[in-house]
Amino acid sequence: MQQKQPIGIFDSGVGGLNLWKPIQELLPQENTIYIADNAFSPYGKRSKDEIISRTFQVVESLIKKECKLIVVACNTATTNAIDKLREKFDLPFVGIEPALKPAALQSQTKTIGVLATQGTLSSKLFEKTSHTHAQGIKVVEQIGTGLVTAIEENGLETPALKTLLSNHLKPMLEQNIDRLVLGCTHYPYLVPLLEELLPPQVVVVDNSMAIARQTQYLLEKNKLQNPAQNSKGEHLFYCTGHEAQLKAFLPKGTPVEQLRVGQ
Ligand code: DGL
């Protein structure tokens, strides 16, 4: 029965867990399959064509595992590939892109910062969203060079990560932003550091919860909700590279399997 099939969720690494968590909390009866494509990480530095073809390969793996809906839990993959995914595959997709609209609406200084990958900031979809929702607003774009790799490889507690983040914030703060959009699903892990580094007038804008609600909405719309309301969903985790990175961000003892994608 299609309703019992899992929701597929993927990212280049551990960032998508920041969407997996609220989805699983909002829809506890749903089964999920998560793929961390860490063999190909970071996506953000790759060309548009590479991002699209890899995204297709990961999606094909999730479809082989009979996913009923796919959450592209990565801004870089969404902004470069979601239109093409929707054209090619006949199942619902949820994507994530930088939350420019709420930030632009809330800003008092009419200046907002967007921290995202190069792949996201150079995409056509980002340009279009910026044009549509940030009229009359100054958008200060900042590529978060090195942040994804630092989070994936060294964890969150290193002084080097704090220095790197502080350097990325500087040009945005100099332009008087009062909203900071987290345009990469890895960046919510930086919130404790951002609380230390940002002045109080700068509010962080993160749309993870909205993505969970959109997932719920699309399941309902397509009549795909798991009817087993009282049972708890099963969750499977895969990675394409080394398991240690994903394991470090999951509760102790959670099994992680290696998966080949694109062969
Ligand atoms: N978590 C990602 C995003 O939301 C991917 C980052 C990367 O691999 O560069 O953009």
Short mmCIF file of C-alpha atoms and ligand atoms in Angstrom, two decimals:
data_model
loop_
_atom_site.label_atom_id
_atom_site.label_comp_id
_atom_site.label_asym_id
_atom_site.label_seq_id
_atom_site.Cartn_x
_atom_site.Cartn_y
_atom_site.Cartn_z
CA MET A 1 0.00 0.00 0.00
CA GLN A 2 1.48 3.30 -1.16
CA GLN A 3 0.62 5.18 2.06
CA LYS A 4 2.93 2.93 4.10
CA GLN A 5 5.89 3.63 1.83
CA PRO A 6 8.59 5.91 3.24
CA ILE A 7 9.25 9.60 2.74
CA GLY A 8 12.69 10.01 1.12
CA ILE A 9 14.91 12.81 2.41
CA PHE A 10 18.38 13.68 1.16
CA ASP A 11 21.18 16.20 1.42
CA SER A 12 24.89 16.28 0.69
CA GLY A 13 25.44 15.32 4.33
CA VAL A 14 24.11 15.99 7.82
CA GLY A 15 22.36 19.29 7.00
CA GLY A 16 19.14 17.61 5.92
CA LEU A 17 18.74 16.17 9.42
CA ASN A 18 17.61 19.69 10.34
CA LEU A 19 14.55 18.95 8.16
CA TRP A 20 14.29 15.25 9.01
CA LYS A 21 13.84 16.16 12.72
CA PRO A 22 10.80 18.48 12.39
CA ILE A 23 9.25 16.18 9.74
CA GLN A 24 9.54 13.20 12.04
CA GLU A 25 8.16 15.22 14.99
CA LEU A 26 5.19 16.51 12.99
CA LEU A 27 4.48 13.18 11.28
CA PRO A 28 5.60 10.53 13.80
CA GLN A 29 3.73 7.68 12.09
CA GLU A 30 5.58 8.16 8.79
CA ASN A 31 8.47 5.90 7.73
CA THR A 32 11.52 7.73 6.39
CA ILE A 33 14.68 6.99 4.43
CA TYR A 34 17.51 9.51 4.71
CA ILE A 35 20.48 9.67 2.35
CA ALA A 36 23.56 11.72 3.25
CA ASP A 37 25.44 12.02 -0.03
CA ASN A 38 28.71 12.78 1.70
CA ALA A 39 30.83 11.09 -1.00
CA PHE A 40 29.88 14.00 -3.25
CA SER A 41 29.89 16.77 -0.60
CA PRO A 42 30.00 19.74 -0.68
CA TYR A 43 27.42 20.29 -3.42
CA GLY A 44 27.77 24.05 -3.13
CA LYS A 45 31.10 24.25 -4.96
CA ARG A 46 30.03 22.07 -7.89
CA SER A 47 28.77 23.18 -11.28
CA LYS A 48 25.07 23.39 -12.02
CA ASP A 49 25.28 20.35 -14.32
CA GLU A 50 27.07 18.27 -11.71
CA ILE A 51 24.50 19.21 -9.05
CA ILE A 52 21.62 18.30 -11.36
CA SER A 53 23.00 14.95 -12.48
CA ARG A 54 23.97 13.90 -8.94
CA THR A 55 20.58 14.97 -7.60
CA PHE A 56 18.90 12.80 -10.23
CA GLN A 57 21.03 9.82 -9.18
CA VAL A 58 20.18 10.22 -5.49
CA VAL A 59 16.49 10.64 -6.30
CA GLU A 60 16.58 7.47 -8.44
CA SER A 61 18.04 5.58 -5.44
CA LEU A 62 15.19 6.83 -3.24
CA ILE A 63 12.61 5.87 -5.85
CA LYS A 64 14.14 2.37 -6.05
CA LYS A 65 13.55 2.18 -2.30
CA GLU A 66 9.89 2.95 -3.02
CA CYS A 67 9.64 6.42 -1.52
CA LYS A 68 6.21 8.01 -1.98
CA LEU A 69 7.38 11.64 -1.66
CA ILE A 70 10.85 13.16 -1.69
CA VAL A 71 12.15 16.04 0.38
CA VAL A 72 15.14 17.71 -1.25
CA ALA A 73 16.62 18.77 2.08
CA CYS A 74 19.28 20.90 0.48
CA ASN A 75 19.04 24.48 -0.79
CA THR A 76 21.77 23.90 -3.38
CA ALA A 77 20.02 20.89 -4.92
CA THR A 78 16.58 22.54 -4.73
CA THR A 79 17.56 25.83 -6.33
CA ASN A 80 19.41 24.11 -9.18
CA ALA A 81 17.38 20.99 -9.84
CA ILE A 82 13.85 20.97 -8.43
CA ASP A 83 12.13 22.12 -11.62
CA LYS A 84 13.85 19.37 -13.57
CA LEU A 85 13.03 16.76 -10.94
CA ARG A 86 9.36 17.71 -11.07
CA GLU A 87 9.40 17.48 -14.88
CA LYS A 88 10.99 14.04 -14.93
CA PHE A 89 9.60 12.12 -11.95
CA ASP A 90 5.99 11.46 -11.23
CA LEU A 91 5.89 11.88 -7.45
CA PRO A 92 5.60 14.89 -5.15
CA PHE A 93 8.74 16.83 -4.21
CA VAL A 94 9.26 19.25 -1.34
CA GLY A 95 12.25 21.58 -1.65
CA ILE A 96 13.93 24.24 0.45
CA GLU A 97 15.27 27.61 -0.67
CA PRO A 98 16.45 30.63 1.32
CA ALA A 99 13.53 32.27 3.17
CA LEU A 100 13.86 35.70 1.58
CA LYS A 101 10.16 36.52 1.72
CA PRO A 102 9.64 36.48 5.52
CA ALA A 103 13.01 38.16 6.08
CA ALA A 104 12.18 40.96 3.62
CA LEU A 105 8.74 41.47 5.17
CA GLN A 106 10.13 41.67 8.72
CA SER A 107 13.21 43.82 8.11
CA GLN A 108 13.18 47.31 9.63
CA THR A 109 16.52 48.35 8.17
CA LYS A 110 15.38 47.13 4.73
CA THR A 111 18.65 45.21 4.55
CA ILE A 112 18.86 41.45 4.93
CA GLY A 113 21.78 39.04 4.81
CA VAL A 114 21.72 35.64 3.11
CA LEU A 115 24.34 33.10 4.01
CA ALA A 116 24.28 30.25 1.47
CA THR A 117 26.46 28.17 -0.82
CA GLN A 118 27.87 29.43 -4.08
CA GLY A 119 25.62 26.94 -5.92
CA THR A 120 22.51 28.42 -4.31
CA LEU A 121 23.42 32.07 -4.70
CA SER A 122 24.31 31.63 -8.38
CA SER A 123 21.12 29.72 -9.24
CA LYS A 124 18.32 31.05 -11.43
CA LEU A 125 15.71 30.17 -8.81
CA PHE A 126 17.47 32.25 -6.15
CA GLU A 127 17.70 35.16 -8.57
CA LYS A 128 14.00 34.85 -9.36
CA THR A 129 12.94 34.60 -5.70
CA SER A 130 15.13 37.55 -4.80
CA HIS A 131 13.60 39.60 -7.60
CA THR A 132 10.04 38.66 -6.62
CA HIS A 133 10.17 38.89 -2.84
CA ALA A 134 12.89 41.38 -2.03
CA GLN A 135 11.78 44.43 -4.00
CA GLY A 136 12.97 47.58 -2.28
CA ILE A 137 15.16 45.52 0.06
CA LYS A 138 18.93 45.33 -0.04
CA VAL A 139 19.99 41.68 -0.07
CA VAL A 140 23.57 41.16 1.09
CA GLU A 141 24.68 37.78 -0.22
CA GLN A 142 27.49 35.92 1.47
CA ILE A 143 28.92 32.59 0.33
CA GLY A 144 29.58 30.41 3.37
CA THR A 145 32.87 29.10 1.98
CA GLY A 146 34.23 26.24 4.08
CA LEU A 147 31.34 26.04 6.55
CA VAL A 148 29.76 22.80 5.26
CA THR A 149 33.09 20.97 5.15
CA ALA A 150 34.03 22.27 8.61
CA ILE A 151 30.71 21.04 10.05
CA GLU A 152 30.90 17.67 8.28
CA GLU A 153 34.52 16.94 9.06
CA ASN A 154 35.34 18.62 12.33
CA GLY A 155 32.01 19.00 14.15
CA LEU A 156 30.74 22.15 15.79
CA GLU A 157 33.03 22.82 18.70
CA THR A 158 36.19 24.10 17.03
CA PRO A 159 37.55 27.65 17.47
CA ALA A 160 38.37 27.61 13.72
CA LEU A 161 34.66 27.29 12.88
CA LYS A 162 33.83 30.30 15.06
CA THR A 163 36.51 32.41 13.36
CA LEU A 164 35.38 31.32 9.89
CA LEU A 165 31.75 32.17 10.67
CA SER A 166 32.68 35.49 12.21
CA ASN A 167 34.59 36.41 9.01
CA HIS A 168 31.53 35.57 6.90
CA LEU A 169 29.23 37.68 9.10
CA LYS A 170 31.42 40.78 9.03
CA PRO A 171 30.55 42.12 5.55
CA MET A 172 26.84 41.62 6.23
CA LEU A 173 26.95 43.32 9.63
CA GLU A 174 28.87 46.24 8.13
CA GLN A 175 25.88 46.83 5.86
CA ASN A 176 23.45 46.98 8.78
CA ILE A 177 21.42 43.82 8.20
CA ASP A 178 18.72 43.08 10.78
CA ARG A 179 17.71 39.65 9.42
CA LEU A 180 20.05 36.79 8.60
CA VAL A 181 18.61 34.09 6.34
CA LEU A 182 20.17 30.66 6.81
CA GLY A 183 20.28 29.52 3.18
CA CYS A 184 21.83 26.10 3.71
CA THR A 185 20.43 23.25 5.76
CA HIS A 186 23.77 22.76 7.49
CA TYR A 187 23.66 26.24 9.02
CA PRO A 188 21.01 25.73 11.74
CA TYR A 189 23.82 23.82 13.54
CA LEU A 190 25.56 27.20 13.79
CA VAL A 191 22.76 28.85 15.78
CA PRO A 192 24.58 28.60 19.17
CA LEU A 193 27.63 30.30 17.59
CA LEU A 194 25.42 32.87 15.85
CA GLU A 195 23.86 33.74 19.21
CA GLU A 196 27.35 34.57 20.46
CA LEU A 197 28.45 36.46 17.36
CA LEU A 198 25.40 38.44 16.22
CA PRO A 199 24.29 41.69 17.82
CA PRO A 200 20.81 41.46 19.41
CA GLN A 201 19.03 43.38 16.63
CA VAL A 202 19.90 40.72 14.04
CA VAL A 203 17.29 37.95 13.92
CA VAL A 204 18.08 34.58 12.35
CA VAL A 205 15.51 33.36 9.79
CA ASP A 206 15.29 29.61 9.35
CA ASN A 207 12.43 27.89 7.50
CA SER A 208 12.89 24.26 8.59
CA MET A 209 9.47 24.06 10.30
CA ALA A 210 7.70 25.45 7.23
CA ILE A 211 9.20 22.61 5.17
CA ALA A 212 7.82 20.03 7.59
CA ARG A 213 4.36 21.62 7.27
CA GLN A 214 4.66 21.63 3.47
CA THR A 215 5.51 17.92 3.60
CA GLN A 216 2.38 17.29 5.68
CA TYR A 217 0.29 19.37 3.27
CA LEU A 218 1.53 17.50 0.18
CA LEU A 219 0.98 14.10 1.79
CA GLU A 220 -2.61 15.09 2.58
CA LYS A 221 -3.20 16.62 -0.84
CA ASN A 222 -1.97 13.47 -2.59
CA LYS A 223 -3.71 11.16 -0.09
CA LEU A 224 -0.39 9.62 0.85
CA GLN A 225 -0.50 9.86 4.67
CA ASN A 226 0.31 6.69 6.53
CA PRO A 227 -3.00 5.72 8.16
CA ALA A 228 -1.22 3.83 10.98
CA GLN A 229 -1.80 6.81 13.32
CA ASN A 230 -0.84 5.01 16.52
CA SER A 231 2.34 3.32 15.39
CA LYS A 232 5.78 4.91 15.24
CA GLY A 233 7.51 5.21 11.89
CA GLU A 234 10.72 3.35 11.03
CA HIS A 235 13.73 5.41 10.02
CA LEU A 236 16.59 4.18 7.84
CA PHE A 237 19.81 6.13 7.36
CA TYR A 238 22.25 5.76 4.48
CA CYS A 239 25.40 7.56 3.44
CA THR A 240 27.46 7.39 0.28
CA GLY A 241 30.80 8.09 1.98
CA HIS A 242 32.13 7.34 5.43
CA GLU A 243 29.46 6.47 8.06
CA ALA A 244 31.20 8.28 10.93
CA GLN A 245 30.02 11.75 9.87
CA LEU A 246 26.31 10.93 9.86
CA LYS A 247 26.61 8.78 12.99
CA ALA A 248 28.13 11.70 14.88
CA PHE A 249 24.91 13.71 14.37
CA LEU A 250 22.44 10.90 15.18
CA PRO A 251 21.50 9.42 18.56
CA LYS A 252 24.15 6.97 19.74
CA GLY A 253 23.79 3.50 18.26
CA THR A 254 21.58 4.51 15.29
CA PRO A 255 22.52 2.18 12.42
CA VAL A 256 23.88 3.83 9.26
CA GLU A 257 24.45 1.83 6.07
CA GLN A 258 26.66 2.70 3.12
CA LEU A 259 24.92 3.04 -0.20
CA ARG A 260 26.23 3.25 -3.75
CA VAL A 261 24.58 5.94 -5.77
CA GLY A 262 24.82 6.28 -9.54
CA GLN A 263 26.33 2.88 -10.42
N1 DGL B 1 23.00 21.44 2.97
C1 DGL B 1 23.21 21.98 1.70
C2 DGL B 1 22.38 23.14 1.33
O1 DGL B 1 21.34 23.33 1.91
C3 DGL B 1 24.35 21.55 0.87
C4 DGL B 1 25.62 22.19 1.16
C5 DGL B 1 26.76 21.67 0.36
O2 DGL B 1 26.90 20.47 0.19
O3 DGL B 1 27.51 22.52 -0.14
O4 DGL B 1 22.71 23.90 0.45
#
